PDB file of C-alpha atoms in Angstrom:
ATOM      1  CA  MET A   1      25.112   3.261  -0.527  1.00 68.00           C
ATOM      2  CA  PRO A   2      21.773   2.120  -2.070  1.00 74.00           C
ATOM      3  CA  ARG A   3      20.501   5.261  -4.492  1.00 78.00           C
ATOM      4  CA  LYS A   4      17.315   6.821  -3.760  1.00 84.00           C
ATOM      5  CA  LYS A   5      15.746   6.766  -7.241  1.00 84.00           C
ATOM      6  CA  ILE A   6      16.535   5.595 -10.779  1.00 80.00           C
ATOM      7  CA  GLY A   7      18.117   8.725 -12.854  1.00 78.00           C
ATOM      8  CA  TRP A   8      16.769   9.575 -16.366  1.00 75.00           C
ATOM      9  CA  PHE A   9      20.279   7.964 -18.013  1.00 78.00           C
ATOM     10  CA  ARG A  10      19.832   4.783 -16.214  1.00 77.00           C
ATOM     11  CA  LYS A  11      16.055   4.330 -17.686  1.00 75.00           C
ATOM     12  CA  LYS A  12      17.546   5.179 -20.995  1.00 77.00           C
ATOM     13  CA  LEU A  13      20.286   2.521 -20.831  1.00 74.00           C
ATOM     14  CA  GLY A  14      17.583   0.245 -19.911  1.00 71.00           C
ATOM     15  CA  ASN A  15      15.445   1.169 -22.295  1.00 70.00           C
ATOM     16  CA  VAL A  16      18.111  -0.136 -24.925  1.00 72.00           C
ATOM     17  CA  GLY A  17      19.174  -2.531 -22.780  1.00 71.00           C
ATOM     18  CA  LYS A  18      15.748  -4.517 -23.141  1.00 70.00           C
ATOM     19  CA  LYS A  19      15.530  -4.415 -26.489  1.00 70.00           C
ATOM     20  CA  LEU A  20      18.889  -6.211 -27.243  1.00 71.00           C
ATOM     21  CA  MET A  21      18.246  -8.707 -24.565  1.00 68.00           C
ATOM     22  CA  ARG A  22      15.103  -9.364 -25.837  1.00 65.00           C
ATOM     23  CA  TRP A  23      16.666  -9.826 -29.594  1.00 69.00           C
ATOM     24  CA  ARG A  24      19.583 -11.997 -27.936  1.00 70.00           C
ATOM     25  CA  TYR A  25      17.674 -14.335 -25.993  1.00 68.00           C
ATOM     26  CA  ARG A  26      15.300 -17.506 -26.754  1.00 64.00           C
ATOM     27  CA  LYS A  27      11.391 -16.493 -26.293  1.00 65.00           C
ATOM     28  CA  MET A  28       9.463 -18.026 -23.939  1.00 66.00           C
ATOM     29  CA  ASP A  29       6.289 -20.144 -24.918  1.00 73.00           C
ATOM     30  CA  LEU A  30       3.776 -18.630 -23.423  1.00 76.00           C
ATOM     31  CA  TYR A  31       1.252 -21.523 -23.588  1.00 83.00           C
ATOM     32  CA  LEU A  32       3.596 -24.095 -22.497  1.00 85.00           C
ATOM     33  CA  LEU A  33       4.367 -22.206 -19.545  1.00 81.00           C
ATOM     34  CA  SER A  34       1.012 -22.065 -18.699  1.00 89.00           C
ATOM     35  CA  LEU A  35       0.369 -25.857 -19.756  1.00 92.00           C
ATOM     36  CA  MET A  36       3.447 -27.004 -17.692  1.00 89.00           C
ATOM     37  CA  GLU A  37       1.703 -25.189 -14.339  1.00 90.00           C
ATOM     38  CA  LEU A  38      -1.469 -26.746 -14.808  1.00 94.00           C
ATOM     39  CA  VAL A  39      -0.088 -30.248 -15.299  1.00 94.00           C
ATOM     40  CA  VAL A  40       2.517 -29.894 -12.245  1.00 93.00           C
ATOM     41  CA  LEU A  41      -0.272 -28.780  -9.859  1.00 94.00           C
ATOM     42  CA  GLN A  42      -2.502 -31.489 -10.790  1.00 95.00           C
ATOM     43  CA  LYS A  43       0.503 -34.077 -10.678  1.00 95.00           C
ATOM     44  CA  TYR A  44       1.129 -32.742  -7.194  1.00 95.00           C
ATOM     45  CA  ALA A  45      -2.286 -33.029  -6.274  1.00 96.00           C
ATOM     46  CA  GLU A  46      -2.280 -36.644  -7.022  1.00 96.00           C
ATOM     47  CA  ILE A  47       0.162 -36.916  -4.644  1.00 96.00           C
ATOM     48  CA  LEU A  48      -0.678 -34.983  -1.849  1.00 96.00           C
ATOM     49  CA  GLY A  49      -4.648 -35.505  -2.340  1.00 94.00           C
ATOM     50  CA  ASP A  50      -6.104 -32.317  -2.904  1.00 96.00           C
ATOM     51  CA  GLN A  51      -5.169 -28.712  -5.003  1.00 95.00           C
ATOM     52  CA  GLY A  52      -4.788 -26.525  -2.107  1.00 95.00           C
ATOM     53  CA  SER A  53      -1.649 -28.702  -0.586  1.00 96.00           C
ATOM     54  CA  ALA A  54      -0.308 -28.926  -3.854  1.00 95.00           C
ATOM     55  CA  PHE A  55      -0.465 -25.226  -4.672  1.00 94.00           C
ATOM     56  CA  ASP A  56       1.027 -24.697  -1.527  1.00 94.00           C
ATOM     57  CA  GLU A  57       4.269 -27.066  -2.177  1.00 94.00           C
ATOM     58  CA  PHE A  58       4.473 -26.118  -5.727  1.00 93.00           C
ATOM     59  CA  THR A  59       4.514 -22.356  -4.890  1.00 90.00           C
ATOM     60  CA  SER A  60       7.107 -23.049  -2.264  1.00 90.00           C
ATOM     61  CA  GLN A  61       9.644 -24.925  -4.845  1.00 90.00           C
ATOM     62  CA  PHE A  62       8.822 -22.505  -7.826  1.00 86.00           C
ATOM     63  CA  THR A  63       9.493 -19.429  -5.596  1.00 86.00           C
ATOM     64  CA  GLN A  64      12.735 -20.854  -4.149  1.00 86.00           C
ATOM     65  CA  GLY A  65      14.076 -21.632  -7.758  1.00 83.00           C
ATOM     66  CA  ALA A  66      12.916 -18.276  -8.819  1.00 79.00           C
ATOM     67  CA  TYR A  67      14.907 -16.480  -6.087  1.00 79.00           C
ATOM     68  CA  ASP A  68      17.650 -18.669  -6.694  1.00 82.00           C
ATOM     69  CA  ILE A  69      17.696 -17.555 -10.556  1.00 76.00           C
ATOM     70  CA  PHE A  70      17.372 -13.741  -9.652  1.00 77.00           C
ATOM     71  CA  TYR A  71      19.993 -13.942  -7.073  1.00 77.00           C
ATOM     72  CA  SER A  72      22.787 -15.355  -9.514  1.00 75.00           C
ATOM     73  CA  VAL A  73      21.702 -12.520 -11.817  1.00 70.00           C
ATOM     74  CA  MET A  74      21.507  -9.632  -9.457  1.00 73.00           C
ATOM     75  CA  ASP A  75      24.924  -8.111 -10.105  1.00 74.00           C
ATOM     76  CA  LEU A  76      23.692  -7.573 -13.805  1.00 71.00           C
ATOM     77  CA  VAL A  77      20.309  -5.822 -12.818  1.00 75.00           C
ATOM     78  CA  LYS A  78      21.069  -4.159  -9.573  1.00 78.00           C
ATOM     79  CA  ILE A  79      21.705  -0.683 -11.231  1.00 78.00           C
ATOM     80  CA  PHE A  80      17.997  -0.634 -11.683  1.00 81.00           C
ATOM     81  CA  PHE A  81      17.481  -0.876  -8.019  1.00 86.00           C
ATOM     82  CA  SER A  82      16.535   1.948  -5.697  1.00 90.00           C
ATOM     83  CA  LYS A  83      14.947   2.398  -2.303  1.00 93.00           C
ATOM     84  CA  ASP A  84      12.004   4.575  -4.195  1.00 94.00           C
ATOM     85  CA  LEU A  85       9.047   1.979  -4.648  1.00 95.00           C
ATOM     86  CA  GLN A  86       7.688   4.038  -7.357  1.00 93.00           C
ATOM     87  CA  ASP A  87      10.834   3.170  -9.472  1.00 91.00           C
ATOM     88  CA  LEU A  88       9.331  -0.953  -9.189  1.00 91.00           C
ATOM     89  CA  LEU A  89       7.305   0.043 -12.002  1.00 90.00           C
ATOM     90  CA  TYR A  90      10.017   0.657 -13.948  1.00 87.00           C
ATOM     91  CA  VAL A  91      11.685  -2.544 -13.014  1.00 84.00           C
ATOM     92  CA  TRP A  92       8.049  -4.065 -13.667  1.00 83.00           C
ATOM     93  CA  ASP A  93       8.325  -2.754 -17.528  1.00 84.00           C
ATOM     94  CA  LEU A  94      11.822  -4.041 -18.192  1.00 80.00           C
ATOM     95  CA  ALA A  95      10.846  -7.235 -16.704  1.00 77.00           C
ATOM     96  CA  MET A  96       7.590  -7.598 -18.795  1.00 78.00           C
ATOM     97  CA  TYR A  97       9.357  -6.474 -21.895  1.00 78.00           C
ATOM     98  CA  LEU A  98      11.935  -9.254 -21.512  1.00 74.00           C
ATOM     99  CA  ILE A  99       9.202 -11.974 -21.090  1.00 73.00           C
ATOM    100  CA  LEU A 100       6.696 -10.928 -23.510  1.00 75.00           C
ATOM    101  CA  GLY A 101       8.269  -8.465 -25.614  1.00 77.00           C
ATOM    102  CA  LYS A 102       6.647  -5.360 -27.032  1.00 78.00           C
ATOM    103  CA  GLU A 103       3.097  -7.012 -26.843  1.00 78.00           C
ATOM    104  CA  HIS A 104       3.219  -6.994 -23.008  1.00 78.00           C
ATOM    105  CA  ARG A 105       0.717  -4.030 -23.112  1.00 82.00           C
ATOM    106  CA  GLU A 106      -1.896  -6.496 -24.671  1.00 84.00           C
ATOM    107  CA  TYR A 107      -1.364  -8.285 -21.097  1.00 85.00           C
ATOM    108  CA  PHE A 108      -1.245  -5.951 -18.373  1.00 87.00           C
ATOM    109  CA  ASP A 109      -2.398  -2.668 -17.722  1.00 90.00           C
ATOM    110  CA  VAL A 110       0.470  -0.326 -16.507  1.00 89.00           C
ATOM    111  CA  PRO A 111       0.667  -0.890 -12.810  1.00 92.00           C
ATOM    112  CA  LYS A 112      -0.245   1.390 -10.309  1.00 96.00           C
ATOM    113  CA  PHE A 113       1.679   2.701  -7.027  1.00 97.00           C
ATOM    114  CA  ILE A 114      -0.473   3.412  -4.139  1.00 97.00           C
ATOM    115  CA  PRO A 115       0.860   5.148  -1.566  1.00 96.00           C
ATOM    116  CA  ALA A 116       0.005   4.324   2.392  1.00 96.00           C
ATOM    117  CA  GLU A 117      -1.847   6.930   2.883  1.00 96.00           C
ATOM    118  CA  GLU A 118      -4.300   6.871   0.103  1.00 96.00           C
ATOM    119  CA  THR A 119      -4.872   3.090   0.996  1.00 95.00           C
ATOM    120  CA  GLU A 120      -7.194   1.201   3.403  1.00 94.00           C
ATOM    121  CA  GLU A 121      -4.530  -1.017   4.662  1.00 93.00           C
ATOM    122  CA  GLY A 122      -2.266   1.739   5.681  1.00 95.00           C
ATOM    123  CA  VAL A 123       0.519   0.474   3.616  1.00 97.00           C
ATOM    124  CA  PRO A 124       2.303   1.530   0.296  1.00 97.00           C
ATOM    125  CA  LYS A 125       0.853  -1.094  -2.642  1.00 97.00           C
ATOM    126  CA  ILE A 126       1.458  -1.914  -6.340  1.00 96.00           C
ATOM    127  CA  VAL A 127      -1.856  -2.855  -8.124  1.00 96.00           C
ATOM    128  CA  ALA A 128      -1.466  -4.747 -12.014  1.00 93.00           C
ATOM    129  CA  ARG A 129      -4.108  -5.205 -13.746  1.00 94.00           C
ATOM    130  CA  ILE A 130      -4.028  -8.078 -16.058  1.00 92.00           C
ATOM    131  CA  LYS A 131      -6.119  -8.127 -19.749  1.00 92.00           C
ATOM    132  CA  LYS A 132      -5.081 -11.614 -20.491  1.00 89.00           C
ATOM    133  CA  CYS A 133      -4.054 -14.160 -17.989  1.00 89.00           C
ATOM    134  CA  VAL A 134      -0.707 -15.708 -19.237  1.00 84.00           C
ATOM    135  CA  VAL A 135      -1.094 -18.694 -16.900  1.00 87.00           C
ATOM    136  CA  CYS A 136      -4.932 -19.447 -17.568  1.00 88.00           C
ATOM    137  CA  ALA A 137      -4.116 -19.995 -21.097  1.00 83.00           C
ATOM    138  CA  SER A 138      -4.560 -23.737 -21.068  1.00 88.00           C
ATOM    139  CA  VAL A 139      -6.725 -24.233 -18.341  1.00 90.00           C
ATOM    140  CA  LYS A 140     -10.119 -25.811 -19.267  1.00 90.00           C
ATOM    141  CA  GLU A 141     -13.599 -26.165 -17.123  1.00 87.00           C
ATOM    142  CA  GLY A 142     -12.789 -28.266 -14.586  1.00 89.00           C
ATOM    143  CA  ASP A 143      -9.229 -28.677 -14.728  1.00 93.00           C
ATOM    144  CA  ILE A 144      -8.961 -25.980 -11.362  1.00 93.00           C
ATOM    145  CA  LYS A 145     -10.815 -27.076  -8.209  1.00 93.00           C
ATOM    146  CA  LEU A 146     -11.528 -23.446  -6.640  1.00 92.00           C
ATOM    147  CA  ASP A 147     -13.122 -24.960  -3.540  1.00 94.00           C
ATOM    148  CA  GLU A 148      -9.643 -26.924  -2.857  1.00 94.00           C
ATOM    149  CA  LEU A 149      -7.867 -23.980  -3.694  1.00 92.00           C
ATOM    150  CA  GLY A 150      -9.775 -22.008  -0.753  1.00 91.00           C
ATOM    151  CA  HIS A 151      -8.223 -18.341  -0.467  1.00 89.00           C
ATOM    152  CA  ARG A 152      -5.351 -19.041  -3.142  1.00 90.00           C
ATOM    153  CA  GLY A 153      -5.137 -17.434  -6.135  1.00 89.00           C
ATOM    154  CA  TYR A 154      -4.295 -19.816  -9.216  1.00 90.00           C
ATOM    155  CA  ALA A 155      -2.130 -16.929 -10.674  1.00 88.00           C
ATOM    156  CA  GLU A 156      -0.334 -16.442  -7.325  1.00 88.00           C
ATOM    157  CA  ILE A 157       2.307 -19.312  -8.296  1.00 86.00           C
ATOM    158  CA  LEU A 158       3.730 -17.172 -10.779  1.00 83.00           C
ATOM    159  CA  GLY A 159       2.789 -14.108  -9.055  1.00 86.00           C
ATOM    160  CA  ASN A 160       5.042 -15.205  -5.875  1.00 86.00           C
ATOM    161  CA  ALA A 161       8.160 -15.968  -7.903  1.00 84.00           C
ATOM    162  CA  LEU A 162       7.864 -12.343  -9.282  1.00 84.00           C
ATOM    163  CA  THR A 163       7.229 -11.365  -5.938  1.00 88.00           C
ATOM    164  CA  ALA A 164      10.510 -13.189  -4.676  1.00 86.00           C
ATOM    165  CA  LEU A 165      12.298 -10.668  -7.098  1.00 84.00           C
ATOM    166  CA  VAL A 166      10.567  -7.576  -5.834  1.00 90.00           C
ATOM    167  CA  GLN A 167      11.333  -8.693  -1.857  1.00 90.00           C
ATOM    168  CA  MET A 168      14.863  -9.553  -3.382  1.00 88.00           C
ATOM    169  CA  VAL A 169      15.290  -5.646  -4.549  1.00 89.00           C
ATOM    170  CA  GLN A 170      13.888  -4.528  -1.296  1.00 93.00           C
ATOM    171  CA  ASP A 171      16.854  -6.511   0.829  1.00 92.00           C
ATOM    172  CA  SER A 172      19.351  -5.382  -1.832  1.00 89.00           C
ATOM    173  CA  VAL A 173      18.314  -1.448  -1.005  1.00 92.00           C
ATOM    174  CA  GLU A 174      17.664  -2.137   2.590  1.00 92.00           C
ATOM    175  CA  ASN A 175      13.965  -0.726   2.638  1.00 94.00           C
ATOM    176  CA  ASP A 176      12.584  -2.776   5.418  1.00 94.00           C
ATOM    177  CA  TYR A 177       9.590  -4.173   3.964  1.00 96.00           C
ATOM    178  CA  LYS A 178       7.839  -7.633   3.902  1.00 95.00           C
ATOM    179  CA  VAL A 179       6.469  -7.774   0.312  1.00 95.00           C
ATOM    180  CA  VAL A 180       3.114  -9.799   0.105  1.00 94.00           C
ATOM    181  CA  LEU A 181       1.149 -10.806  -2.822  1.00 92.00           C
ATOM    182  CA  LYS A 182      -2.391 -11.088  -3.007  1.00 93.00           C
ATOM    183  CA  GLU A 183      -4.495 -12.197  -6.269  1.00 93.00           C
ATOM    184  CA  THR A 184      -7.373  -9.670  -6.101  1.00 93.00           C
ATOM    185  CA  ARG A 185      -9.443 -10.152  -9.217  1.00 93.00           C
ATOM    186  CA  CYS A 186      -9.310 -13.814 -11.029  1.00 92.00           C
ATOM    187  CA  PHE A 187     -10.793 -14.467 -14.658  1.00 92.00           C
ATOM    188  CA  LEU A 188     -11.598 -18.135 -13.055  1.00 90.00           C
ATOM    189  CA  ARG A 189     -13.707 -16.575 -10.319  1.00 90.00           C
ATOM    190  CA  GLY A 190     -15.978 -14.643 -12.596  1.00 91.00           C
ATOM    191  CA  ASP A 191     -14.031 -11.147 -12.604  1.00 93.00           C
ATOM    192  CA  ASN A 192     -13.977  -9.001 -15.877  1.00 93.00           C
ATOM    193  CA  TYR A 193     -10.060  -8.921 -15.421  1.00 93.00           C
ATOM    194  CA  GLY A 194      -7.632 -10.394 -13.387  1.00 93.00           C
ATOM    195  CA  GLU A 195      -5.333  -8.235 -10.543  1.00 95.00           C
ATOM    196  CA  GLN A 196      -2.620  -8.864  -8.242  1.00 93.00           C
ATOM    197  CA  THR A 197      -1.778  -6.755  -5.684  1.00 96.00           C
ATOM    198  CA  LEU A 198       2.061  -6.115  -3.738  1.00 95.00           C
ATOM    199  CA  PHE A 199       1.648  -4.947  -0.235  1.00 97.00           C
ATOM    200  CA  PHE A 200       4.823  -3.558   1.609  1.00 97.00           C
ATOM    201  CA  TYR A 201       4.265  -4.284   5.054  1.00 97.00           C
ATOM    202  CA  PRO A 202       6.803  -2.664   7.521  1.00 95.00           C
ATOM    203  CA  LYS A 203       8.763  -5.516   8.961  1.00 87.00           C
ATOM    204  CA  GLU A 204       8.481  -4.922  12.271  1.00 76.00           C
ATOM    205  CA  GLU A 205       4.621  -4.692  12.179  1.00 63.00           C
ATOM    206  CA  GLU A 206       4.277  -8.327  10.036  1.00 55.00           C
ATOM    207  CA  THR A 207       1.629 -10.603  11.693  1.00 48.00           C
ATOM    208  CA  GLU A 208      -0.039 -13.324  11.064  1.00 48.00           C
ATOM    209  CA  GLU A 209      -2.887 -10.844   9.645  1.00 48.00           C
ATOM    210  CA  THR A 210      -0.501  -9.566   6.987  1.00 50.00           C
ATOM    211  CA  LEU A 211      -0.713 -13.135   5.233  1.00 49.00           C
ATOM    212  CA  GLU A 212      -4.242 -13.968   5.307  1.00 51.00           C
TER     213      GLU A 212
END
């Protein structure tokens, strides 16, 4: 039976474990990650004709690959899964520490959980504000054609991979949510900070409007 909430002991265990894992495993080169996304997107655009189509194809393949990786290690991390959406803030903190180390607070503010009764959409959501965008690190003026991206947010390529993880958690704990990501602020579009928002829509109420 899925647990309702992560207890203090599991959180203590996670706090110790994340430091050991971060120390043990090879560190990620963030600039290389950013450059890889840019180069792959541009190569797809050469083949498909525009960056919008390239974005959709790259996102689809990258997200599926990320989901497969997450699924393969799910047994190792599911002790930190619970039905309480607010516990996802703790899971987020673990994930960001593993990827970025203790410096992750230089890149992200502490994400906020907003219950359904306090949102305009009438569904719960988590808002993550970005102080430094890892994805944009290698982007120069003219690299990204915003008119071709349209409604798409450039950082959503990586964000959708993390959304796959959140969806996997929700399915694992038998929460009936469809998790949808929206980039609500973006440095490339002139905003002072980046922001990604996760919406938790009831699956039975999912419509085409959900994904717009």
